[in-house]
XYZ file of C-alpha atoms in Angstrom:
336
model
C -27.051 -36.899 2.458
C -30.297 -35.336 3.679
C -32.743 -36.753 6.242
C -34.153 -39.109 3.628
C -30.653 -40.449 2.865
C -30.730 -38.733 -0.511
C -27.440 -37.393 -1.772
C -27.324 -33.651 -2.303
C -24.671 -31.373 -3.801
C -23.824 -28.008 -2.296
C -21.415 -25.363 -3.539
C -19.383 -22.961 -1.440
C -16.896 -20.221 -2.242
C -13.168 -21.021 -2.042
C -11.835 -20.498 1.449
C -9.713 -21.783 4.296
C -11.394 -24.454 6.432
C -9.706 -25.546 9.637
C -10.559 -27.903 12.470
C -10.071 -25.912 15.658
C -9.275 -27.105 19.164
C -12.397 -28.828 20.532
C -11.341 -28.588 24.184
C -10.851 -24.809 23.865
C -14.412 -24.187 22.669
C -15.800 -26.717 25.122
C -14.277 -24.673 27.934
C -14.925 -21.198 26.497
C -18.496 -21.698 25.261
C -20.190 -24.597 27.000
C -18.411 -24.106 30.337
C -18.570 -20.309 30.190
C -19.337 -18.375 33.409
C -22.985 -17.567 33.978
C -24.219 -14.537 32.046
C -21.326 -14.230 29.620
C -23.300 -15.626 26.667
C -26.607 -13.868 27.185
C -25.889 -10.349 25.835
C -23.765 -9.432 22.809
C -21.647 -6.676 24.400
C -20.967 -8.883 27.449
C -19.965 -11.764 25.172
C -17.671 -9.465 23.164
C -15.763 -8.564 26.314
C -15.614 -12.195 27.424
C -14.609 -13.801 24.113
C -12.044 -11.397 22.630
C -11.518 -13.320 19.404
C -9.030 -15.648 17.749
C -5.371 -15.241 16.879
C -3.983 -16.921 13.757
C -0.216 -17.183 13.523
C 1.333 -18.001 10.151
C 4.935 -19.121 9.872
C 7.193 -19.943 6.937
C 7.674 -23.616 6.230
C 11.329 -24.314 5.539
C 12.677 -22.658 2.403
C 9.244 -22.527 0.761
C 8.228 -18.859 0.437
C 4.590 -19.927 0.313
C 1.741 -18.356 -1.601
C -0.184 -15.152 -1.110
C -3.889 -15.191 -0.293
C -5.976 -12.198 0.691
C -8.404 -13.674 3.201
C -11.528 -11.771 4.187
C -11.898 -12.780 7.837
C -15.045 -10.647 8.184
C -16.915 -13.226 6.113
C -15.598 -16.080 8.201
C -17.626 -18.177 10.645
C -16.908 -20.608 13.457
C -19.275 -23.588 13.358
C -19.734 -25.545 16.587
C -21.622 -28.845 16.316
C -22.954 -30.450 19.488
C -25.680 -32.741 20.816
C -28.384 -31.752 23.260
C -30.813 -33.876 25.279
C -34.348 -33.118 24.147
C -35.890 -35.497 26.691
C -34.704 -37.559 29.623
C -37.200 -40.436 29.645
C -36.126 -41.984 27.439
C -32.936 -40.044 26.694
C -33.163 -38.485 23.257
C -30.342 -36.464 21.819
C -30.548 -34.162 18.829
C -27.699 -32.635 16.825
C -27.478 -28.850 16.864
C -25.224 -26.210 15.360
C -24.005 -22.936 16.825
C -22.457 -20.418 14.419
C -20.236 -17.527 15.527
C -19.754 -14.803 12.918
C -16.272 -13.281 12.604
C -17.600 -9.873 11.573
C -15.891 -7.786 14.250
C -12.642 -5.842 14.149
C -9.567 -7.477 12.607
C -5.874 -6.682 12.815
C -2.823 -7.949 10.964
C 0.420 -7.960 12.962
C 3.172 -8.061 10.359
C 6.726 -8.750 11.430
C 9.723 -8.175 9.204
C 12.312 -10.937 9.293
C 15.438 -11.924 7.351
C 15.688 -8.686 5.326
C 18.027 -8.633 2.332
C 21.412 -7.044 3.065
C 21.085 -4.678 0.067
C 17.744 -3.542 1.438
C 19.055 -2.811 4.927
C 22.169 -1.021 3.668
C 20.353 1.341 1.296
C 17.254 2.044 3.406
C 19.457 2.544 6.442
C 21.811 4.965 4.717
C 20.218 6.616 1.663
C 22.125 9.160 -0.442
C 20.154 12.288 0.383
C 22.298 14.553 -1.801
C 22.605 12.686 -5.095
C 19.846 10.108 -4.765
C 20.075 6.331 -5.053
C 20.172 3.947 -7.981
C 17.480 1.778 -6.411
C 14.347 2.736 -4.502
C 13.017 0.127 -2.084
C 9.294 0.304 -1.352
C 7.887 -2.092 1.213
C 4.615 -2.263 3.100
C 4.031 -3.187 6.713
C 7.057 -2.361 8.857
C 8.803 -1.364 5.668
C 10.232 1.556 3.723
C 9.362 4.392 1.350
C 11.149 6.566 -1.198
C 11.460 10.357 -0.983
C 11.698 12.416 -4.182
C 12.792 15.981 -4.859
C 11.659 17.285 -8.241
C 14.044 19.380 -10.343
C 17.782 19.823 -9.879
C 19.047 21.611 -6.774
C 21.100 24.211 -8.670
C 19.974 27.691 -7.621
C 22.174 30.349 -9.172
C 19.555 32.734 -10.542
C 16.076 34.036 -9.856
C 13.622 36.579 -11.225
C 11.762 39.456 -9.574
C 8.098 40.359 -10.142
C 9.023 42.241 -13.327
C 10.971 39.327 -14.778
C 14.364 40.871 -14.118
C 17.272 38.561 -13.373
C 18.288 38.375 -9.701
C 20.431 36.129 -7.537
C 19.617 32.824 -5.815
C 16.024 32.636 -4.511
C 15.738 29.154 -2.929
C 13.980 27.897 -6.063
C 15.468 25.429 -8.542
C 16.749 27.151 -11.676
C 14.785 24.635 -13.733
C 11.527 25.702 -12.077
C 12.505 29.375 -12.335
C 12.907 28.928 -16.091
C 9.447 27.355 -16.445
C 7.880 30.236 -14.526
C 9.801 32.894 -16.478
C 8.841 31.395 -19.847
C 5.224 30.871 -18.777
C 4.993 27.162 -19.530
C 1.430 25.862 -19.932
C 1.469 22.333 -18.508
C -0.596 19.912 -20.572
C 0.404 16.668 -18.894
C 3.004 15.549 -16.350
C 3.873 12.101 -15.033
C 6.427 10.300 -12.925
C 7.488 6.977 -14.453
C 9.076 4.340 -12.221
C 10.738 1.324 -13.839
C 10.984 -1.916 -11.877
C 14.274 -3.684 -11.300
C 12.862 -6.977 -12.599
C 16.204 -8.773 -12.368
C 16.448 -8.197 -8.619
C 12.728 -8.776 -8.024
C 12.936 -12.148 -9.843
C 9.651 -13.970 -9.192
C 8.634 -12.041 -6.058
C 5.046 -10.856 -5.707
C 4.581 -7.223 -6.709
C 2.103 -4.659 -5.352
C -0.633 -3.799 -7.840
C -0.433 -0.100 -7.081
C 1.777 2.590 -5.545
C 0.803 5.905 -3.941
C 2.419 9.354 -4.213
C 1.923 12.065 -1.588
C 3.243 15.303 -0.091
C 5.985 13.971 2.181
C 6.852 17.404 3.609
C 3.361 18.031 5.019
C 1.996 14.461 5.276
C -0.963 15.126 3.010
C -2.276 14.381 -0.468
C -1.268 16.247 -3.622
C -3.788 17.894 -5.971
C -3.793 15.025 -8.455
C -5.028 12.574 -5.829
C -8.500 14.004 -6.352
C -8.549 13.146 -10.055
C -11.399 10.732 -10.707
C -13.992 9.504 -8.258
C -13.538 7.293 -5.232
C -15.139 3.902 -5.851
C -15.846 0.878 -3.704
C -13.522 -1.094 -5.969
C -10.026 -0.244 -4.754
C -8.566 -1.289 -8.103
C -10.414 1.442 -10.017
C -10.697 4.168 -7.378
C -8.814 7.384 -8.261
C -8.167 5.834 -11.669
C -6.731 8.974 -13.295
C -4.204 9.406 -10.479
C -2.533 6.228 -11.693
C 0.039 4.207 -9.832
C -0.953 0.950 -11.535
C 1.442 -1.890 -12.178
C 2.174 -2.281 -15.899
C 3.127 -5.848 -16.812
C 5.042 -7.448 -19.629
C 2.401 -9.045 -21.853
C 4.417 -12.206 -22.447
C 6.117 -12.852 -19.127
C 3.328 -11.321 -16.990
C 5.975 -9.635 -14.866
C 5.928 -6.054 -13.609
C 7.628 -3.441 -15.790
C 6.717 -0.002 -14.441
C 4.372 2.314 -12.526
C 3.114 5.693 -13.745
C 1.798 8.501 -11.507
C -0.131 11.508 -12.847
C 1.165 14.773 -11.313
C -0.155 17.243 -13.908
C -1.923 19.515 -11.435
C 0.955 19.387 -8.982
C 3.429 20.629 -11.640
C 0.891 23.098 -13.045
C 0.474 24.669 -9.615
C 4.250 24.930 -9.107
C 4.657 26.766 -12.422
C 1.637 29.079 -12.196
C 1.916 29.936 -8.498
C 5.231 31.564 -7.607
C 4.387 31.142 -3.918
C 3.929 27.371 -4.222
C 6.588 25.332 -2.439
C 8.353 22.522 -4.239
C 7.703 19.991 -1.475
C 9.313 16.578 -1.213
C 7.178 13.704 -2.459
C 6.832 10.329 -0.774
C 6.266 7.074 -2.661
C 4.850 3.976 -0.964
C 3.003 0.788 -1.840
C -0.710 0.949 -1.114
C -3.443 -1.541 -0.327
C -6.346 0.784 -1.156
C -6.178 4.220 -2.808
C -9.329 5.242 -0.905
C -7.347 5.428 2.340
C -5.474 8.733 2.209
C -5.094 9.405 5.916
C -1.788 9.236 7.779
C -1.004 7.519 11.069
C 1.655 8.288 13.639
C 4.549 5.862 13.818
C 5.097 4.091 17.103
C 8.759 5.071 16.911
C 9.406 8.062 14.670
C 12.680 9.773 13.873
C 14.026 13.030 12.470
C 12.984 12.066 8.927
C 9.539 10.550 9.373
C 6.864 10.618 12.057
C 3.781 9.558 10.062
C 3.063 7.050 7.308
C 0.139 6.553 4.906
C -2.283 4.105 6.493
C -2.775 2.053 3.333
C 0.965 1.431 2.976
C 1.081 -0.370 6.313
C -1.863 -2.541 5.228
C 0.025 -3.980 2.237
C 2.705 -6.609 2.989
C 4.309 -6.476 -0.466
C 7.265 -4.538 -1.789
C 9.017 -3.602 -5.000
C 12.416 -2.346 -6.167
C 12.410 0.647 -8.514
C 15.233 2.322 -10.383
C 16.200 5.697 -8.948
C 17.829 8.662 -10.677
C 21.551 8.498 -9.821
C 22.876 6.888 -13.026
C 25.665 8.095 -15.336
C 24.655 8.111 -19.006
C 27.123 5.273 -19.619
C 25.288 2.909 -17.239
C 23.353 0.009 -18.778
C 20.279 0.968 -16.738
C 20.406 4.675 -17.593
C 17.281 4.463 -19.776
C 15.359 2.887 -16.884
C 16.085 5.687 -14.408
C 13.237 7.539 -12.713
C 11.686 9.913 -15.243
C 9.729 13.156 -14.863
C 7.751 13.475 -18.081
C 6.260 16.921 -18.890
C 4.267 17.921 -21.954
C 3.848 21.673 -22.215
C 3.065 24.622 -24.455
C 5.398 27.637 -24.363
C 3.765 30.950 -25.287
C 5.527 33.013 -27.944
């Protein structure tokens, strides 16, 4: 009701509304030391912010909500004496905006035994049947394009030579002068293992060897909308139209393959695959505790708490999941 006791209706966006500890704000704000509330930078040093801790409730896995804390506010309602004779009190409101820096401290707990066994001991020679991608304090997949067989090579005149530290498959493409029209990596999701788990909307592919982007990352413009930014680069989750469950991801690597074929000096680097929160964030950050295999990780992968399980490449052709294995799809024109 308003001042005239007339009922009014107000609308507000969906959000999380909590009643905070009154005694805490009474002590921190109204009983604050002299001078700590007068200037913004002094107040920032005095009142460092709030810490929200979320815990699982029993066996319930909960629901996922992306909360924008920067749009949050803390509303403090209090009464103030406007006069002493007679005593007159008026209601006032103090609003603190939560527009400063935010941080999410993700902790991994109760990991699946399959996850820990494979991510802890991957098959670096033959590859794995499943690729586990997980954000936060999680995991990534490392890919090596083309088979490792290196029995032949070619000199500048196209004459056959011995091994040259280049895959024979790539040597053949270079020798025959393939013109790459389109190239993609297609990842199929292990829906049976994922069950009803939340899936990341997008994955990100990068140069794992040098911790940098690949050429195809620059396809399409960067946009403020993270869901459409770098649209041609791909990495979007494709869903089953009926069940609304994830089926696959597709990454465009046309320029990466084109450069490998046209440029004999180009190195066939290892590629890293991670989940991503925002394709606009391409920078890499040092790990707190690195190892011999990884010292940096894409920033946006740490920002996303979700994960997915993809089929790898190490399947015999008799396996039921052989058709769902990781696929390198290349469309090309071969000159006569």
